[in-house]
Coordinates of C-alpha atoms and ligand atoms in Angstrom, one line a residue:
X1 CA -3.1 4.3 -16.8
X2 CA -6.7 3.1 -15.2
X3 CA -7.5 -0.1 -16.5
X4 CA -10.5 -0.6 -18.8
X5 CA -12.8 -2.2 -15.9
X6 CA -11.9 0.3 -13.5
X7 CA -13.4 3.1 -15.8
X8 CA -16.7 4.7 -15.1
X9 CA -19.6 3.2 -16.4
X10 CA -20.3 6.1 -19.0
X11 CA -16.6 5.9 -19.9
X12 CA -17.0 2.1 -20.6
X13 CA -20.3 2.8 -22.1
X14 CA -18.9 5.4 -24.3
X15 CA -15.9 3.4 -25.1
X16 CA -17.5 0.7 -26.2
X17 CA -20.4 2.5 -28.7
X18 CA -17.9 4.7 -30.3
X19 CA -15.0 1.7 -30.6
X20 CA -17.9 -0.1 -32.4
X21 CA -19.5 2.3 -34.5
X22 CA -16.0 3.4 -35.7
X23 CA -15.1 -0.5 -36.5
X24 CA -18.3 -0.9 -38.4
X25 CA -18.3 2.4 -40.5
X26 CA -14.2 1.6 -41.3
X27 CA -15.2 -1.9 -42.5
X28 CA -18.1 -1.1 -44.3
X29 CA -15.7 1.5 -46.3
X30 CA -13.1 -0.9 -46.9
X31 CA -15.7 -3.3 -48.1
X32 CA -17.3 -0.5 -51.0
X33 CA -13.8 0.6 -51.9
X34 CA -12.6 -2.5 -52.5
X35 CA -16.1 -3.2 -54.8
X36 CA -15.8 -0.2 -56.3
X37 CA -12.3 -0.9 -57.0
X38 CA -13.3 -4.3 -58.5
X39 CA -16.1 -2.8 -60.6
X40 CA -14.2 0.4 -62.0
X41 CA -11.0 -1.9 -63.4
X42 CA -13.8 -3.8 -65.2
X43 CA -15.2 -1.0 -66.8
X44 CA -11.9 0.7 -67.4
X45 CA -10.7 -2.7 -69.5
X46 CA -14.2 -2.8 -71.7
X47 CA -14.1 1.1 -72.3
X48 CA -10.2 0.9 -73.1
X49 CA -11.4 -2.4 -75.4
X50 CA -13.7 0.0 -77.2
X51 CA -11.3 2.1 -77.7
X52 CA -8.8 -0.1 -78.8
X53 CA -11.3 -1.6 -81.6
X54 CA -11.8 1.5 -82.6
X55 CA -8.1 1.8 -83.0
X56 CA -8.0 -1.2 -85.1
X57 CA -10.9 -0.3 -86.9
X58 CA -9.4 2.7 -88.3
X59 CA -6.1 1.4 -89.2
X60 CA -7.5 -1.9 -91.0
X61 CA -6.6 0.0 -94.7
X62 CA -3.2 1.3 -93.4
X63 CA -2.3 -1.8 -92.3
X64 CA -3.5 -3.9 -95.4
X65 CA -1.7 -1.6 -97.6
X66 CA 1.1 -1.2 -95.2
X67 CA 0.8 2.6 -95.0
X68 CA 2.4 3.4 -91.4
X69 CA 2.3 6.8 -91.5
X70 CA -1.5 7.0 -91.8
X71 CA -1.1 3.8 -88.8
X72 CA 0.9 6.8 -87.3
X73 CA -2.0 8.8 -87.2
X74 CA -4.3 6.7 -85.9
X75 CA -2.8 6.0 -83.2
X76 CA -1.6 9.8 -82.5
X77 CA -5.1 10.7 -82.3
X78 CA -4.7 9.3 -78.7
X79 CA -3.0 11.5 -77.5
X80 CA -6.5 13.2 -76.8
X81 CA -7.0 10.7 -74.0
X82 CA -5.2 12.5 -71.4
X83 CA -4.9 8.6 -69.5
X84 CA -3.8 6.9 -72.5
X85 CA -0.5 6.5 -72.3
X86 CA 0.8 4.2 -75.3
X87 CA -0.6 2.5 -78.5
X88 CA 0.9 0.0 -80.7
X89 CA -0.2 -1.5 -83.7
X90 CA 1.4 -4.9 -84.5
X91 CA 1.0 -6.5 -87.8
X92 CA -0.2 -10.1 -88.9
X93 CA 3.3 -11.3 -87.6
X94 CA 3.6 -10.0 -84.2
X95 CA 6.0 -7.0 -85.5
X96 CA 5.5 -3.5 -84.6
X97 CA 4.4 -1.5 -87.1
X98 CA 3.1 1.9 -85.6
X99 CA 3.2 3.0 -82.4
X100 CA 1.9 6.2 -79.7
X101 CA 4.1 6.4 -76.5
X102 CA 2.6 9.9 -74.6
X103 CA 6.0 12.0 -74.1
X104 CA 5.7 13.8 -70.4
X105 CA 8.3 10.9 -70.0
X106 CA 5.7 9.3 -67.8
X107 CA 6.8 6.0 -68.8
X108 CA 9.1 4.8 -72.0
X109 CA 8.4 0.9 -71.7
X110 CA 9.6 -1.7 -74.7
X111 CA 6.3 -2.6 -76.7
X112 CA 5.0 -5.3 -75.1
X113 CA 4.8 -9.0 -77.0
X114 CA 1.2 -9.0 -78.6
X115 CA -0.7 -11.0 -76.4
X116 CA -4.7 -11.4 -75.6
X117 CA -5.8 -10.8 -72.0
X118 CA -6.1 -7.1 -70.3
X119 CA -2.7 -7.0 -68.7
X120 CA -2.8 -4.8 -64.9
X121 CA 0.7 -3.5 -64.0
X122 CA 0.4 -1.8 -60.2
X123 CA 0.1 1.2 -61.9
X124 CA -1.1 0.6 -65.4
X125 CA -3.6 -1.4 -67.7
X126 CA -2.6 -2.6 -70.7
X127 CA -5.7 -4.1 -73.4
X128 CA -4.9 -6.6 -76.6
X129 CA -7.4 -6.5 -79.1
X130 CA -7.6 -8.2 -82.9
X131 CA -7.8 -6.0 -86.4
X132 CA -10.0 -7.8 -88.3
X133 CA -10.6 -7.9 -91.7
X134 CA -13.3 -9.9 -93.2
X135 CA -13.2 -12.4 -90.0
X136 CA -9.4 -12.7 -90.7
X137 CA -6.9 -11.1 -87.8
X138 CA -4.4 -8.8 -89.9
X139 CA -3.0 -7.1 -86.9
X140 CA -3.3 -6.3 -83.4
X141 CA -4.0 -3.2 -81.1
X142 CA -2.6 -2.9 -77.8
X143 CA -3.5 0.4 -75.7
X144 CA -1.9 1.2 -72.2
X145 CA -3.6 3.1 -69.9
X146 CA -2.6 5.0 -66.0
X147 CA -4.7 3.8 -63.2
X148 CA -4.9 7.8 -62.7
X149 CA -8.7 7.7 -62.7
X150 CA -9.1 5.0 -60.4
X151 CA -6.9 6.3 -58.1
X152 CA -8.0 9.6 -57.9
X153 CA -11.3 8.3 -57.6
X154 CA -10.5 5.8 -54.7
X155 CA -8.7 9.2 -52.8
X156 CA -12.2 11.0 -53.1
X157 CA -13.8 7.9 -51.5
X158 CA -11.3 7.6 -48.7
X159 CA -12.1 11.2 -48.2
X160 CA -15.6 11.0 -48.1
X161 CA -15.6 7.9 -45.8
X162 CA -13.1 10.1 -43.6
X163 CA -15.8 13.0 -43.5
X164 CA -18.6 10.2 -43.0
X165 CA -16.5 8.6 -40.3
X166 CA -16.4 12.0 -38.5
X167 CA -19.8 12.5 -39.0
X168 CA -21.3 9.3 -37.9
X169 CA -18.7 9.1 -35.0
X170 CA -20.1 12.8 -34.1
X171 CA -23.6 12.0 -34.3
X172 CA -23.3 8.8 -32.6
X173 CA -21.2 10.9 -29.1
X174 CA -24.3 13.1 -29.4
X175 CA -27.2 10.4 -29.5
X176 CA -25.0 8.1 -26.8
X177 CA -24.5 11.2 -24.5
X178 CA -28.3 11.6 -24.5
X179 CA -29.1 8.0 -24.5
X180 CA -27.0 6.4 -22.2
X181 CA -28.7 7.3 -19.3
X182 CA -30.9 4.8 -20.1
X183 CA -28.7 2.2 -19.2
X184 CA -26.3 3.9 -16.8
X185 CA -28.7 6.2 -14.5
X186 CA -30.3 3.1 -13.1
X187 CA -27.1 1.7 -11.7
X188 CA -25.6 4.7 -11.0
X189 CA -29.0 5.9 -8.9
X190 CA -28.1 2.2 -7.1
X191 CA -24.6 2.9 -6.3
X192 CA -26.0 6.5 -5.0
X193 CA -28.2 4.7 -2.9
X194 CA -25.8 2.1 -1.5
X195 CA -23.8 4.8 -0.4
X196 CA -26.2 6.9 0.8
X197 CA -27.2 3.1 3.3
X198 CA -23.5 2.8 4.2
X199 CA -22.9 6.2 5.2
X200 CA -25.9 7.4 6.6
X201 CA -26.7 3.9 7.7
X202 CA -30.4 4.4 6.5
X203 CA -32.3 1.8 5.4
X204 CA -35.5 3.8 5.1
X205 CA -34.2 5.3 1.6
X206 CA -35.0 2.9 -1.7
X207 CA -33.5 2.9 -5.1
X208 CA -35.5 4.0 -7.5
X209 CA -36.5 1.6 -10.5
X210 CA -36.7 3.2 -14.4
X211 CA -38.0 0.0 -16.0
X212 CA -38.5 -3.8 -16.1
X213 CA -35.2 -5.3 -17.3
X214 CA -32.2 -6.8 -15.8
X215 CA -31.3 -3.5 -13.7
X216 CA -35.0 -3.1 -12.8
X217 CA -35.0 -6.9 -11.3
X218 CA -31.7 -5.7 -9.4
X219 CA -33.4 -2.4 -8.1
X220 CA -36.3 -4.8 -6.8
X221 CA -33.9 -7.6 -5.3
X222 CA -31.6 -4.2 -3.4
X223 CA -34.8 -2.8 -2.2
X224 CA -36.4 -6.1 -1.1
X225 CA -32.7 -6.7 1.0
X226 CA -33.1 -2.9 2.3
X227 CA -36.4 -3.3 3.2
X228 CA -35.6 -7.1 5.1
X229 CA -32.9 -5.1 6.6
X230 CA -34.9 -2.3 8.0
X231 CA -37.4 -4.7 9.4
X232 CA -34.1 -6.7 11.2
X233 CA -33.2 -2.8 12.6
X234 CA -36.6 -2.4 13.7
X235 CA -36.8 -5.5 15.8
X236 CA -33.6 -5.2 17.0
X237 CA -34.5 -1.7 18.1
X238 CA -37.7 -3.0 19.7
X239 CA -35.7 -5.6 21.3
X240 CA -33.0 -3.7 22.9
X241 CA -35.5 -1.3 23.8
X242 CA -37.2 -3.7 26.0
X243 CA -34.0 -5.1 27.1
X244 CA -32.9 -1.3 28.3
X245 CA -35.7 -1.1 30.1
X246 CA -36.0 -4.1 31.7
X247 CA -32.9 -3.7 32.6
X248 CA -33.2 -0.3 34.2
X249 CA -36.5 -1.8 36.0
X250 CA -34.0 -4.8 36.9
X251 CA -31.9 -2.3 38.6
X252 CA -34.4 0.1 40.0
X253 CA -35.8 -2.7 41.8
X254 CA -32.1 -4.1 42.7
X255 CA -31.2 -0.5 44.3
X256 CA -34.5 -0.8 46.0
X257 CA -34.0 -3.6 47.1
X258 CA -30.5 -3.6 48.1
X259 CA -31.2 -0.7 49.9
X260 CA -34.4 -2.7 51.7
X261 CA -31.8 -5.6 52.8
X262 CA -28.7 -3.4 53.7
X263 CA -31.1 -1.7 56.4
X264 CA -31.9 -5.0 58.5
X265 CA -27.9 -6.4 57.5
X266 CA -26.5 -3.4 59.3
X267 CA -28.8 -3.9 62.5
X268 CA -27.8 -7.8 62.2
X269 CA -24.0 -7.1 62.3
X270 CA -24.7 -4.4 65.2
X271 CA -26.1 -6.4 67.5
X272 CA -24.0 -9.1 66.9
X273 CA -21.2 -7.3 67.6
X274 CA -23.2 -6.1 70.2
X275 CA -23.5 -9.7 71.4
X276 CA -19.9 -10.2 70.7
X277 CA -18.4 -8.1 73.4
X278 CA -21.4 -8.7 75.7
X279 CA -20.4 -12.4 75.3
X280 CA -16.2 -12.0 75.7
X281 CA -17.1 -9.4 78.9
X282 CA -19.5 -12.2 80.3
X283 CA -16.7 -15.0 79.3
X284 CA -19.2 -17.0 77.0
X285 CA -16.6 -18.9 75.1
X286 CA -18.9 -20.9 73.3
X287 CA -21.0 -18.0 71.7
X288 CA -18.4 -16.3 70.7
X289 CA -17.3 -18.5 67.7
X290 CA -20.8 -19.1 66.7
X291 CA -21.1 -14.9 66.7
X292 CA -18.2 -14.5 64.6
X293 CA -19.9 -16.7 62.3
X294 CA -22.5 -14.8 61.8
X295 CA -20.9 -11.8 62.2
X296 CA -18.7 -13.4 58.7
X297 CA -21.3 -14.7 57.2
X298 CA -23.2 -10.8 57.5
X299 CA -20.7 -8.9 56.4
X300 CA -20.2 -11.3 53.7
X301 CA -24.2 -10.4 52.5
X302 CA -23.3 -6.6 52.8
X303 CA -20.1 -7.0 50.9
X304 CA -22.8 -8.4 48.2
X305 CA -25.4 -6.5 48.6
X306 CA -23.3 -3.1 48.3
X307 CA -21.6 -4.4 45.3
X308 CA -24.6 -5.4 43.6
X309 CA -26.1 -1.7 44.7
X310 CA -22.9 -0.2 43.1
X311 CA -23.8 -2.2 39.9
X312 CA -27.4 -1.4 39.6
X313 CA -26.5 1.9 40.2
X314 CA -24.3 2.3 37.4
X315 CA -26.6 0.5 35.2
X316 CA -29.6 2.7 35.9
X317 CA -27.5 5.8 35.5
X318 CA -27.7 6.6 38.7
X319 CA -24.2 6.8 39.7
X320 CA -22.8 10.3 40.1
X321 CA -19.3 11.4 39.9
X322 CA -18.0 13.6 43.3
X323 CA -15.1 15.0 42.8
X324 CA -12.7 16.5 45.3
X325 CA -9.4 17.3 45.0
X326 CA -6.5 15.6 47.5
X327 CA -2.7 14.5 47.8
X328 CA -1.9 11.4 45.8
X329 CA -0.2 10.5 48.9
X330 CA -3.4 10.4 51.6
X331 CA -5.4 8.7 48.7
X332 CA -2.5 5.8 49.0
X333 CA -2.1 6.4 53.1
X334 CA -6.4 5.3 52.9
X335 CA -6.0 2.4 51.0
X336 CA -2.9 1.3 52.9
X337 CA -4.9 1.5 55.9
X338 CA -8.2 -0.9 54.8
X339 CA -5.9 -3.6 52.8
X340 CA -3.1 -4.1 55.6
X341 CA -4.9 -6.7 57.0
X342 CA -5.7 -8.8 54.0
X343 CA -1.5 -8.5 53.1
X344 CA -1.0 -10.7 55.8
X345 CA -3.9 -13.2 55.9
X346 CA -2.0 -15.2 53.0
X347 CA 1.5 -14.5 54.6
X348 CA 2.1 -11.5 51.7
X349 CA 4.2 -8.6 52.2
X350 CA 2.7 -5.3 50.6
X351 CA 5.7 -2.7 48.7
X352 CA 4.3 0.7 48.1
X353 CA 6.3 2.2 45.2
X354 CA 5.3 6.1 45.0
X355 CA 8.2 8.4 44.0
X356 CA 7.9 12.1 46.1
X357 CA 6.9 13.7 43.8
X358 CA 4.0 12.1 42.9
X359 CA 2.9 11.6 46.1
X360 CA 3.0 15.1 46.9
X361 CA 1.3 16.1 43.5
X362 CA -2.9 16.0 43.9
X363 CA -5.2 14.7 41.7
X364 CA -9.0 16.4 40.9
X365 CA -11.4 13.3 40.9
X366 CA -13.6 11.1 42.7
X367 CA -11.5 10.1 45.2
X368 CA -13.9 7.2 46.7
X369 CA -14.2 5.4 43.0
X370 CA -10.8 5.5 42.4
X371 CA -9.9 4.4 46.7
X372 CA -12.3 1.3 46.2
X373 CA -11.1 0.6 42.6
X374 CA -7.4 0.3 44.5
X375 CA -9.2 -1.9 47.0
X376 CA -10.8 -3.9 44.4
X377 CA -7.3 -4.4 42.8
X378 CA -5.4 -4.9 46.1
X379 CA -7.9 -7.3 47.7
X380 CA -8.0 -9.6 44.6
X381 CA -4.0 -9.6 44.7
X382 CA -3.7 -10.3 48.1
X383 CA -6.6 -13.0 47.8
X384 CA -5.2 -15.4 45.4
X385 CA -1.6 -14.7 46.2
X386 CA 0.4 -17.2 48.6
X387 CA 3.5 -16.0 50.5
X388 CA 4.1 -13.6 47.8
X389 CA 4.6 -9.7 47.0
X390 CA 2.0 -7.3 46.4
X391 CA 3.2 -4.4 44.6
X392 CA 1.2 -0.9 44.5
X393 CA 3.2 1.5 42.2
X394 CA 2.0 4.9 41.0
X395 CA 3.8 6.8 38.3
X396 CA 2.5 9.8 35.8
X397 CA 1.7 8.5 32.4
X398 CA 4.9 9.1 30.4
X399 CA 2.7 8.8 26.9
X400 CA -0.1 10.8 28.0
X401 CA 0.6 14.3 30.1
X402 CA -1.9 14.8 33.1
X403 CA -2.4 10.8 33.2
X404 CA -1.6 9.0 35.9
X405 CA -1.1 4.9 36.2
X406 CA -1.8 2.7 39.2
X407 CA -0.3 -0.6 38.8
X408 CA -1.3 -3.6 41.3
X409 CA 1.4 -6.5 40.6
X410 CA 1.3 -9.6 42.3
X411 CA 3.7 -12.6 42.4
X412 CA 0.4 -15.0 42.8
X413 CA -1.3 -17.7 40.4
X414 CA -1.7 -15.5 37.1
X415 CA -4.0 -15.6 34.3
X416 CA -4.4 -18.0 31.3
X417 CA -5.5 -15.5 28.0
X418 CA -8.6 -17.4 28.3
X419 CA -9.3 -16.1 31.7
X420 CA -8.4 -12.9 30.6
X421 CA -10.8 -12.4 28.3
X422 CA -13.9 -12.7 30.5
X423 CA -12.1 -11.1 33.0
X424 CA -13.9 -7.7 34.4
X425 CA -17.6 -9.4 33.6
X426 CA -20.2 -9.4 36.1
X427 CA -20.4 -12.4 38.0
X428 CA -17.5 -14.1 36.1
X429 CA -15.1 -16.0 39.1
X430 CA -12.1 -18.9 38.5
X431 CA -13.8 -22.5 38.5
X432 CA -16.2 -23.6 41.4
X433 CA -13.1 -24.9 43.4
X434 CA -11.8 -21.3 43.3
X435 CA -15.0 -20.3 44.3
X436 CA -15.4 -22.7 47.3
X437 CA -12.1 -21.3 48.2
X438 CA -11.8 -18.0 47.7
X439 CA -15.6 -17.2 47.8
X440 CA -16.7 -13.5 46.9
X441 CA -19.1 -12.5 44.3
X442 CA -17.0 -11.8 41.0
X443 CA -18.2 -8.6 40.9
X444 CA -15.4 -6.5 42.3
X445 CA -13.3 -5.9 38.7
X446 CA -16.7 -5.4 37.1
X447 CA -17.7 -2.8 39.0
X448 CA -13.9 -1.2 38.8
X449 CA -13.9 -1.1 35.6
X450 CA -17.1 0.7 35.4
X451 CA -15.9 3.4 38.2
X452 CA -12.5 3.1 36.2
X453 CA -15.0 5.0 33.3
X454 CA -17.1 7.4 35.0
X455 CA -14.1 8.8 36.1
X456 CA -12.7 9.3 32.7
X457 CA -10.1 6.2 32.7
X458 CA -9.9 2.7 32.4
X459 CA -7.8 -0.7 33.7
X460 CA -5.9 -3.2 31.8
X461 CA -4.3 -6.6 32.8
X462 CA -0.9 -8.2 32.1
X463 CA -0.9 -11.9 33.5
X464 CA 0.7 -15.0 32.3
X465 CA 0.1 -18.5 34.1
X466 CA 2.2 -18.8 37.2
X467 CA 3.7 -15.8 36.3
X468 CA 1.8 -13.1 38.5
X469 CA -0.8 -10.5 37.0
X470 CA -0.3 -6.7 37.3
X471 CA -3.4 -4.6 36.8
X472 CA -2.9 -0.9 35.6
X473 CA -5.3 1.6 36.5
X474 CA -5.3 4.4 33.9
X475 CA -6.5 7.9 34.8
X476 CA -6.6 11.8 34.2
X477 CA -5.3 13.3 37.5
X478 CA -8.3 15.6 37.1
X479 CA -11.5 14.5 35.6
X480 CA -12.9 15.4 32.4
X481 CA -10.4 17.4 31.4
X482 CA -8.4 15.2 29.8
X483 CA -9.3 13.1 26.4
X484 CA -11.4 10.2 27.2
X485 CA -9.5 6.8 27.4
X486 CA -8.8 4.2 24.9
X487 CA -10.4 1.0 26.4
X488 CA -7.2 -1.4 27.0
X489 CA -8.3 -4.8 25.9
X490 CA -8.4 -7.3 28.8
Ligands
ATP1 N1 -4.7 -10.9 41.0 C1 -5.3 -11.9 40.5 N2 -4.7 -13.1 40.3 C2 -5.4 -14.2 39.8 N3 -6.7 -14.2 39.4 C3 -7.4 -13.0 39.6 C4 -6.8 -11.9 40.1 N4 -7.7 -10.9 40.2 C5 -8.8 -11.4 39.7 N5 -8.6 -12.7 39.4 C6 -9.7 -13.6 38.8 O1 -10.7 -12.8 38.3 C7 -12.0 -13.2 38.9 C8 -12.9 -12.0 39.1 O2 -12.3 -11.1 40.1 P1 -13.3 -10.2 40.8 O3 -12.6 -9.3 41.7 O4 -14.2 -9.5 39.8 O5 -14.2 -11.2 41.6 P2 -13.9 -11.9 43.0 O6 -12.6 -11.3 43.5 O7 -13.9 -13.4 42.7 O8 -15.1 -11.5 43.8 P3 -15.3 -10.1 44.6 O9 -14.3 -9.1 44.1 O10 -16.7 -9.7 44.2 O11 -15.2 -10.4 46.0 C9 -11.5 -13.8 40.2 O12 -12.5 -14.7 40.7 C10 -10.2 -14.5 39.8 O13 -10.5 -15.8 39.2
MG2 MG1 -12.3 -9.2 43.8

């Protein structure tokens, strides 16, 4: 059963008007039958005292001349009083000497000693009073009655407060059902209202206040909070607003830019290379290193630059999705062919692990994301891995049909959760010793992650310290057709 505080406000309202009036109206009828009660045995013992002096009164000459059959008759003319239901006349000494006992064999009690006070039995009152004669006591009277009247009148009352009860309980349902929207509609029109904020997250709407009181103060205090909210939404709308596009003007001018620099970048590395051969035909040893130099440090700049075009790209929106469709297998054969030489550079060895038939099977998508996304993936292992293995394995999704997975495992330094969780932010890099060491612009899982989502996918990360990292490239072998991914938590 619902507890009492869970009930609905009307149902608690109700509750507790009804609970009350019915309390009040049952005490206040216990409280008059129990006067009345009080007041009609009073006036039952003076109006049976009448009677029993007038009793007495007509048996003072058949006592005196000790004539009980006319004391008989006295006390037989009772028998008129349907609630009498015994007389007895005692004599000077105490001794019975005529006596009434009603014979519907109600009761057939022994005469009671003569005594003086009203006597109450649970069912019957019993008066004493003196035959006097000339101021002397010559006898007594006593006269029983039932308690018939009383409670015959107390059963009318108990009905009557029954039909009051009903009544009042009736009339008050009625008066509550149209008055307790006086109480309840105001919180009820703020409980509308909060849900009406939480669901529709609006923070325009305001609860509407009925009155000065307690739920009136509440209504102002909600609508003051809605309104300090709205204002909070508004700014922070203004605010992101002018962050979006600053942003976008951010990376409008970066692609401008980037575009501006690669131009003069490419010519650099041309002629150098130019340069380069000129120098090793014409046996200029002592150019050549300085060429290679610049021809590092050049390539270096494009590696950033087009990295930091990719990025601005995808931030402006810029980036579109070309997809083509091609043999797992030449997509791995590509990226074989641009990492080899990094495998070796840190004396790796690179293990391709691509059942048949996947590598026959072909995949719908934009081949060039997902190829640099590998790269990405495969550079990065090959970077910070010494003497190691480099893994590349490539398997359909056994939890989710048409998905494929392309995990890069590595046998290198690993990951602290800490790392991990900034992992795949722009600009984010190991500590400035890493940096010095490995250099590169902390860009490259960024942006893979990003190409990861415009084609419909995303990448994870399992690394422990010193125990290797594996990166897992999730996709749908043909783009937007499958559901979009769940983003894997770095
Ligand atoms: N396989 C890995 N093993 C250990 N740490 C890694 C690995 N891959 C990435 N990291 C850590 O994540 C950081 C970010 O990688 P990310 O590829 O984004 O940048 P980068 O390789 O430093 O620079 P860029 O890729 O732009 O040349 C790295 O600097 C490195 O600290
Ligand atoms: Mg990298």
């Amino acid at each position: 059963m619902m507890r009492l505080r869970d009930w609905s406000l009307r149902g608690k309202l109700t509750a507790i008007v009804m609970l009350t009036t019915v309390v009040a109206l049952v005490v206040a009828c216990a409280a008059f039958l129990a006067y009345d009660r009080v007041i009609f045995r009073r006036t039952l013992v003076a109006t049976r005292s009448v009677l029993a002096d007038i009793v007495g009164a007509n048996s003072t000459a058949a006592l005196t001349f000790r004539d009980r059959a006319s004391a008989r008759e006295v006390v037989m003319a009772l028998e008129a009083e349907p609630h009498v239901t015994a007389a007895y006349i005692y004599d000077g000494d105490g001794r019975e000497f005529a006596s009434y006992v009603r014979t519907d064999g109600a009761l057939a009690r022994p005469a009671p000693p003569v005594g003086t006070a009203p006597v109450f039995l649970p069912d019957r009152l019993g008066v004493f009073r003196p035959i006097l004669l000339d101021g002397q006591t010559i006898g007594t009277v006593y006269v029983e009655s039932d308690l018939g009247e009383l409670s015959a009148r107390q059963g009318q009352y108990v009905q009557i407060g029954l039909v009051v009860l009903a009544l009042a309980s009736g009339a008050a349902l009625l008066l509550l059902a149209s008055l307790q929207g006086i109480v309840s509609r105001p919180i009820l029109d703020v409980v509308h209202t909060a849900r009406h904020v939480s669901s529709h997250e609006d923070y325009a709407i305001r609860a509407r206040k009925y009155g000065q009181d307690e739920i009136g103060t509440l209504v102002d205090a909600f609508n003051d909070m809605l309104q300090q909210i709205e204002e909070h939404q508004r700014q922070l709308r203004a605010a992101r607003d002018a962050a979006e596009t600053a942003n976008r003007a951010k990376s409008a001018f970066l692609a401008n830019m980037s575009h501006e620099l690669r131009t003069p970048l490419n010519g650099i590395i041309g002629y150098t290379e130019m340069l380069l051969e000129e120098s090793e035909d014409g046996g200029q040893a002592s150019l050549i290193a300085d060429l290679n130099q610049v021809r590092k440090a050049a390539k270096h700049l494009l590696a950033l630059i087009n990295n930091i075009l990719d990025l601005s790209k995808i931030e402006a929106g810029k980036m579109d999705v070309h997809v083509e469709r091609f043999e797992i297998a030449a997509l791995v054969h590509d990226v074989i062919g641009v990492i080899e030489p990094l495998v070796t550079v840190n004396g790796n060895t690179l293990r391709i692990d691509l059942p048949d038939a996947v590598a026959r099977s072909e995949m719908e998508t934009d081949r060039v994301k997902l190829r640099q996304t590998l790269w990405n993936l495969l550079s990065n292992a090959c970077k910070f891995t010494r003497e190691g293995h480099v893994t590349l394995r490539v398997r359909r999704d056994p939890s989710r049909p048409g998905w494929l997975t392309f995990a890069v495992s590595d046998t290198g330094p690993g990951m602290t959760s800490e790392e991990r969780q900034t992992l795949f932010q722009e600009f984010v890099q190991g500590d400035a010793a890493q940096r010095h060491q490995y250099g590169g612009t902390g860009l490259g899982l960024a942006i893979s992650r990003r190409f990861c989502g415009l084609i419909g996918g995303d990448i994870g990360v399992e690394s422990r310290p010193n125990a290797g990292s594996t990166f897992t490239i999730r996709v749908p072998a043909v783009v937007g057709r499958a559901a979009p991914a769940e983003r894997s938590v770095a």
